[in-house]
Amino acid sequence: MPNKYFHTILFTLLFACLGFSQVDDTLKEVNTDLMVVKDSISMKREPINLLAPSRAAFYSAVLPGLGQAHNKKYWKIPLVYAAIGIPVYFYIDNNNEFKRYRNAYKRRLAGFKDDEFFGTVSDEGLINAQESLRRNKELSLLIAIGAYALNIIDANVDAHLLQYNVDENLAIKPHFKYNERENSSDLGLTLNFKF
């Protein structure tokens, strides 16, 4: 029995001594050249300019697209002019057509039979065309006014979002992964919190 305890103690001490006889690993040394230190300058944020959104909205109200230029979103300027210009074009076109049909109807009421629509369009057709063109003209005007208001709202919201804090402490990102087993794509959203 004492021989059994002796072998156990000897075996334990032998492995304990072998554990201390290892050479220190060089990877445990801290290399200060490779240390990453957070830059205190990058952590400082610019103060929020509370007047920037209202200034951008004012600029867009004065001249459509100027608020987008103030926000440095130059690619939106052609979209603003297209959104306002197309309804204005249709307003002018419908107004000119409305005047043609109205003048022809007035000439017929006066007793003349030499208008450009005589023989092809009846009096009832002239009245229906005037109503349709008036409705289209008013609808085009409403769309142009809506696009103008949307231009102002977009400049204001975009200026607010420029001041929004976007950092990696709170992030939501799309997650795309190809699943080889099922031969399909996995889609999802990843939500990250860092405290």
PDB file of N, CA and C in Angstrom, residues 47-91:
ATOM      1  N   PRO A  47     -21.529  69.396 -33.191  1.00  0.00           N
ATOM      2  CA  PRO A  47     -22.771  69.810 -32.529  1.00  0.00           C
ATOM      3  C   PRO A  47     -23.921  69.860 -33.537  1.00  0.00           C
ATOM      4  N   ILE A  48     -25.098  69.554 -33.059  1.00  0.00           N
ATOM      5  CA  ILE A  48     -26.273  69.518 -33.928  1.00  0.00           C
ATOM      6  C   ILE A  48     -26.727  70.944 -34.227  1.00  0.00           C
ATOM      7  N   ASN A  49     -26.858  71.237 -35.501  1.00  0.00           N
ATOM      8  CA  ASN A  49     -27.358  72.538 -35.934  1.00  0.00           C
ATOM      9  C   ASN A  49     -28.875  72.427 -36.067  1.00  0.00           C
ATOM     10  N   LEU A  50     -29.594  73.010 -35.137  1.00  0.00           N
ATOM     11  CA  LEU A  50     -31.048  72.880 -35.120  1.00  0.00           C
ATOM     12  C   LEU A  50     -31.724  73.615 -36.266  1.00  0.00           C
ATOM     13  N   LEU A  51     -31.048  74.569 -36.872  1.00  0.00           N
ATOM     14  CA  LEU A  51     -31.653  75.333 -37.956  1.00  0.00           C
ATOM     15  C   LEU A  51     -31.415  74.720 -39.332  1.00  0.00           C
ATOM     16  N   ALA A  52     -30.569  73.711 -39.443  1.00  0.00           N
ATOM     17  CA  ALA A  52     -30.257  73.133 -40.751  1.00  0.00           C
ATOM     18  C   ALA A  52     -31.492  72.565 -41.455  1.00  0.00           C
ATOM     19  N   PRO A  53     -32.377  71.824 -40.785  1.00  0.00           N
ATOM     20  CA  PRO A  53     -33.561  71.326 -41.497  1.00  0.00           C
ATOM     21  C   PRO A  53     -34.489  72.440 -41.975  1.00  0.00           C
ATOM     22  N   SER A  54     -34.698  73.453 -41.147  1.00  0.00           N
ATOM     23  CA  SER A  54     -35.590  74.534 -41.580  1.00  0.00           C
ATOM     24  C   SER A  54     -34.943  75.364 -42.690  1.00  0.00           C
ATOM     25  N   ARG A  55     -33.632  75.487 -42.661  1.00  0.00           N
ATOM     26  CA  ARG A  55     -32.932  76.215 -43.720  1.00  0.00           C
ATOM     27  C   ARG A  55     -33.060  75.457 -45.043  1.00  0.00           C
ATOM     28  N   ALA A  56     -32.894  74.130 -44.992  1.00  0.00           N
ATOM     29  CA  ALA A  56     -33.028  73.336 -46.212  1.00  0.00           C
ATOM     30  C   ALA A  56     -34.452  73.407 -46.755  1.00  0.00           C
ATOM     31  N   ALA A  57     -35.440  73.387 -45.869  1.00  0.00           N
ATOM     32  CA  ALA A  57     -36.833  73.498 -46.316  1.00  0.00           C
ATOM     33  C   ALA A  57     -37.100  74.873 -46.927  1.00  0.00           C
ATOM     34  N   PHE A  58     -36.541  75.917 -46.336  1.00  0.00           N
ATOM     35  CA  PHE A  58     -36.711  77.269 -46.879  1.00  0.00           C
ATOM     36  C   PHE A  58     -36.079  77.378 -48.260  1.00  0.00           C
ATOM     37  N   TYR A  59     -34.870  76.821 -48.408  1.00  0.00           N
ATOM     38  CA  TYR A  59     -34.209  76.865 -49.709  1.00  0.00           C
ATOM     39  C   TYR A  59     -35.036  76.134 -50.769  1.00  0.00           C
ATOM     40  N   SER A  60     -35.617  74.986 -50.400  1.00  0.00           N
ATOM     41  CA  SER A  60     -36.435  74.251 -51.366  1.00  0.00           C
ATOM     42  C   SER A  60     -37.726  74.974 -51.683  1.00  0.00           C
ATOM     43  N   ALA A  61     -38.238  75.749 -50.730  1.00  0.00           N
ATOM     44  CA  ALA A  61     -39.462  76.513 -50.999  1.00  0.00           C
ATOM     45  C   ALA A  61     -39.174  77.677 -51.944  1.00  0.00           C
ATOM     46  N   VAL A  62     -38.001  78.296 -51.799  1.00  0.00           N
ATOM     47  CA  VAL A  62     -37.640  79.422 -52.665  1.00  0.00           C
ATOM     48  C   VAL A  62     -37.364  78.936 -54.084  1.00  0.00           C
ATOM     49  N   LEU A  63     -36.546  77.907 -54.214  1.00  0.00           N
ATOM     50  CA  LEU A  63     -36.203  77.347 -55.518  1.00  0.00           C
ATOM     51  C   LEU A  63     -36.179  75.824 -55.384  1.00  0.00           C
ATOM     52  N   PRO A  64     -37.092  75.121 -56.037  1.00  0.00           N
ATOM     53  CA  PRO A  64     -37.125  73.661 -55.898  1.00  0.00           C
ATOM     54  C   PRO A  64     -35.780  73.037 -56.275  1.00  0.00           C
ATOM     55  N   GLY A  65     -35.295  72.164 -55.410  1.00  0.00           N
ATOM     56  CA  GLY A  65     -34.016  71.502 -55.620  1.00  0.00           C
ATOM     57  C   GLY A  65     -32.874  72.152 -54.874  1.00  0.00           C
ATOM     58  N   LEU A  66     -33.038  73.389 -54.438  1.00  0.00           N
ATOM     59  CA  LEU A  66     -31.961  74.080 -53.729  1.00  0.00           C
ATOM     60  C   LEU A  66     -31.742  73.481 -52.340  1.00  0.00           C
ATOM     61  N   GLY A  67     -32.792  73.008 -51.707  1.00  0.00           N
ATOM     62  CA  GLY A  67     -32.643  72.348 -50.405  1.00  0.00           C
ATOM     63  C   GLY A  67     -31.884  71.039 -50.535  1.00  0.00           C
ATOM     64  N   GLN A  68     -32.104  70.313 -51.636  1.00  0.00           N
ATOM     65  CA  GLN A  68     -31.355  69.079 -51.868  1.00  0.00           C
ATOM     66  C   GLN A  68     -29.884  69.397 -52.125  1.00  0.00           C
ATOM     67  N   ALA A  69     -29.615  70.498 -52.803  1.00  0.00           N
ATOM     68  CA  ALA A  69     -28.224  70.917 -53.012  1.00  0.00           C
ATOM     69  C   ALA A  69     -27.594  71.331 -51.688  1.00  0.00           C
ATOM     70  N   HIS A  70     -28.366  71.982 -50.822  1.00  0.00           N
ATOM     71  CA  HIS A  70     -27.868  72.364 -49.494  1.00  0.00           C
ATOM     72  C   HIS A  70     -27.498  71.121 -48.678  1.00  0.00           C
ATOM     73  N   ASN A  71     -28.266  70.036 -48.853  1.00  0.00           N
ATOM     74  CA  ASN A  71     -27.989  68.778 -48.147  1.00  0.00           C
ATOM     75  C   ASN A  71     -26.948  67.924 -48.864  1.00  0.00           C
ATOM     76  N   LYS A  72     -26.427  68.418 -49.980  1.00  0.00           N
ATOM     77  CA  LYS A  72     -25.426  67.727 -50.795  1.00  0.00           C
ATOM     78  C   LYS A  72     -25.961  66.408 -51.367  1.00  0.00           C
ATOM     79  N   LYS A  73     -27.236  66.412 -51.727  1.00  0.00           N
ATOM     80  CA  LYS A  73     -27.866  65.277 -52.405  1.00  0.00           C
ATOM     81  C   LYS A  73     -28.190  65.720 -53.830  1.00  0.00           C
ATOM     82  N   TYR A  74     -27.138  65.903 -54.614  1.00  0.00           N
ATOM     83  CA  TYR A  74     -27.282  66.486 -55.944  1.00  0.00           C
ATOM     84  C   TYR A  74     -28.050  65.579 -56.904  1.00  0.00           C
ATOM     85  N   TRP A  75     -28.034  64.276 -56.665  1.00  0.00           N
ATOM     86  CA  TRP A  75     -28.714  63.357 -57.558  1.00  0.00           C
ATOM     87  C   TRP A  75     -30.234  63.504 -57.476  1.00  0.00           C
ATOM     88  N   LYS A  76     -30.750  64.143 -56.429  1.00  0.00           N
ATOM     89  CA  LYS A  76     -32.196  64.319 -56.293  1.00  0.00           C
ATOM     90  C   LYS A  76     -32.724  65.516 -57.090  1.00  0.00           C
ATOM     91  N   ILE A  77     -31.853  66.419 -57.478  1.00  0.00           N
ATOM     92  CA  ILE A  77     -32.299  67.644 -58.149  1.00  0.00           C
ATOM     93  C   ILE A  77     -33.009  67.338 -59.475  1.00  0.00           C
ATOM     94  N   PRO A  78     -32.478  66.471 -60.353  1.00  0.00           N
ATOM     95  CA  PRO A  78     -33.233  66.161 -61.579  1.00  0.00           C
ATOM     96  C   PRO A  78     -34.575  65.490 -61.293  1.00  0.00           C
ATOM     97  N   LEU A  79     -34.639  64.691 -60.231  1.00  0.00           N
ATOM     98  CA  LEU A  79     -35.904  64.051 -59.878  1.00  0.00           C
ATOM     99  C   LEU A  79     -36.938  65.085 -59.436  1.00  0.00           C
ATOM    100  N   VAL A  80     -36.476  66.093 -58.703  1.00  0.00           N
ATOM    101  CA  VAL A  80     -37.384  67.155 -58.253  1.00  0.00           C
ATOM    102  C   VAL A  80     -37.937  67.909 -59.457  1.00  0.00           C
ATOM    103  N   TYR A  81     -37.061  68.279 -60.388  1.00  0.00           N
ATOM    104  CA  TYR A  81     -37.530  69.033 -61.548  1.00  0.00           C
ATOM    105  C   TYR A  81     -38.401  68.181 -62.463  1.00  0.00           C
ATOM    106  N   ALA A  82     -38.132  66.884 -62.546  1.00  0.00           N
ATOM    107  CA  ALA A  82     -39.008  66.013 -63.334  1.00  0.00           C
ATOM    108  C   ALA A  82     -40.366  65.862 -62.658  1.00  0.00           C
ATOM    109  N   ALA A  83     -40.361  65.722 -61.325  1.00  0.00           N
ATOM    110  CA  ALA A  83     -41.622  65.546 -60.598  1.00  0.00           C
ATOM    111  C   ALA A  83     -42.492  66.790 -60.663  1.00  0.00           C
ATOM    112  N   ILE A  84     -41.886  67.952 -60.765  1.00  0.00           N
ATOM    113  CA  ILE A  84     -42.668  69.191 -60.870  1.00  0.00           C
ATOM    114  C   ILE A  84     -42.920  69.554 -62.338  1.00  0.00           C
ATOM    115  N   GLY A  85     -41.944  69.322 -63.200  1.00  0.00           N
ATOM    116  CA  GLY A  85     -42.038  69.746 -64.598  1.00  0.00           C
ATOM    117  C   GLY A  85     -43.020  68.946 -65.431  1.00  0.00           C
ATOM    118  N   ILE A  86     -43.104  67.639 -65.202  1.00  0.00           N
ATOM    119  CA  ILE A  86     -44.019  66.820 -66.006  1.00  0.00           C
ATOM    120  C   ILE A  86     -45.482  67.212 -65.767  1.00  0.00           C
ATOM    121  N   PRO A  87     -45.930  67.349 -64.513  1.00  0.00           N
ATOM    122  CA  PRO A  87     -47.319  67.804 -64.331  1.00  0.00           C
ATOM    123  C   PRO A  87     -47.570  69.220 -64.866  1.00  0.00           C
ATOM    124  N   VAL A  88     -46.575  70.095 -64.786  1.00  0.00           N
ATOM    125  CA  VAL A  88     -46.742  71.449 -65.335  1.00  0.00           C
ATOM    126  C   VAL A  88     -46.902  71.376 -66.856  1.00  0.00           C
ATOM    127  N   TYR A  89     -46.117  70.513 -67.505  1.00  0.00           N
ATOM    128  CA  TYR A  89     -46.254  70.333 -68.955  1.00  0.00           C
ATOM    129  C   TYR A  89     -47.665  69.860 -69.312  1.00  0.00           C
ATOM    130  N   PHE A  90     -48.167  68.851 -68.578  1.00  0.00           N
ATOM    131  CA  PHE A  90     -49.513  68.347 -68.871  1.00  0.00           C
ATOM    132  C   PHE A  90     -50.587  69.379 -68.539  1.00  0.00           C
ATOM    133  N   TYR A  91     -50.347  70.205 -67.538  1.00  0.00           N
ATOM    134  CA  TYR A  91     -51.294  71.284 -67.232  1.00  0.00           C
ATOM    135  C   TYR A  91     -51.394  72.251 -68.413  1.00  0.00           C
TER     136      TYR A  91
END
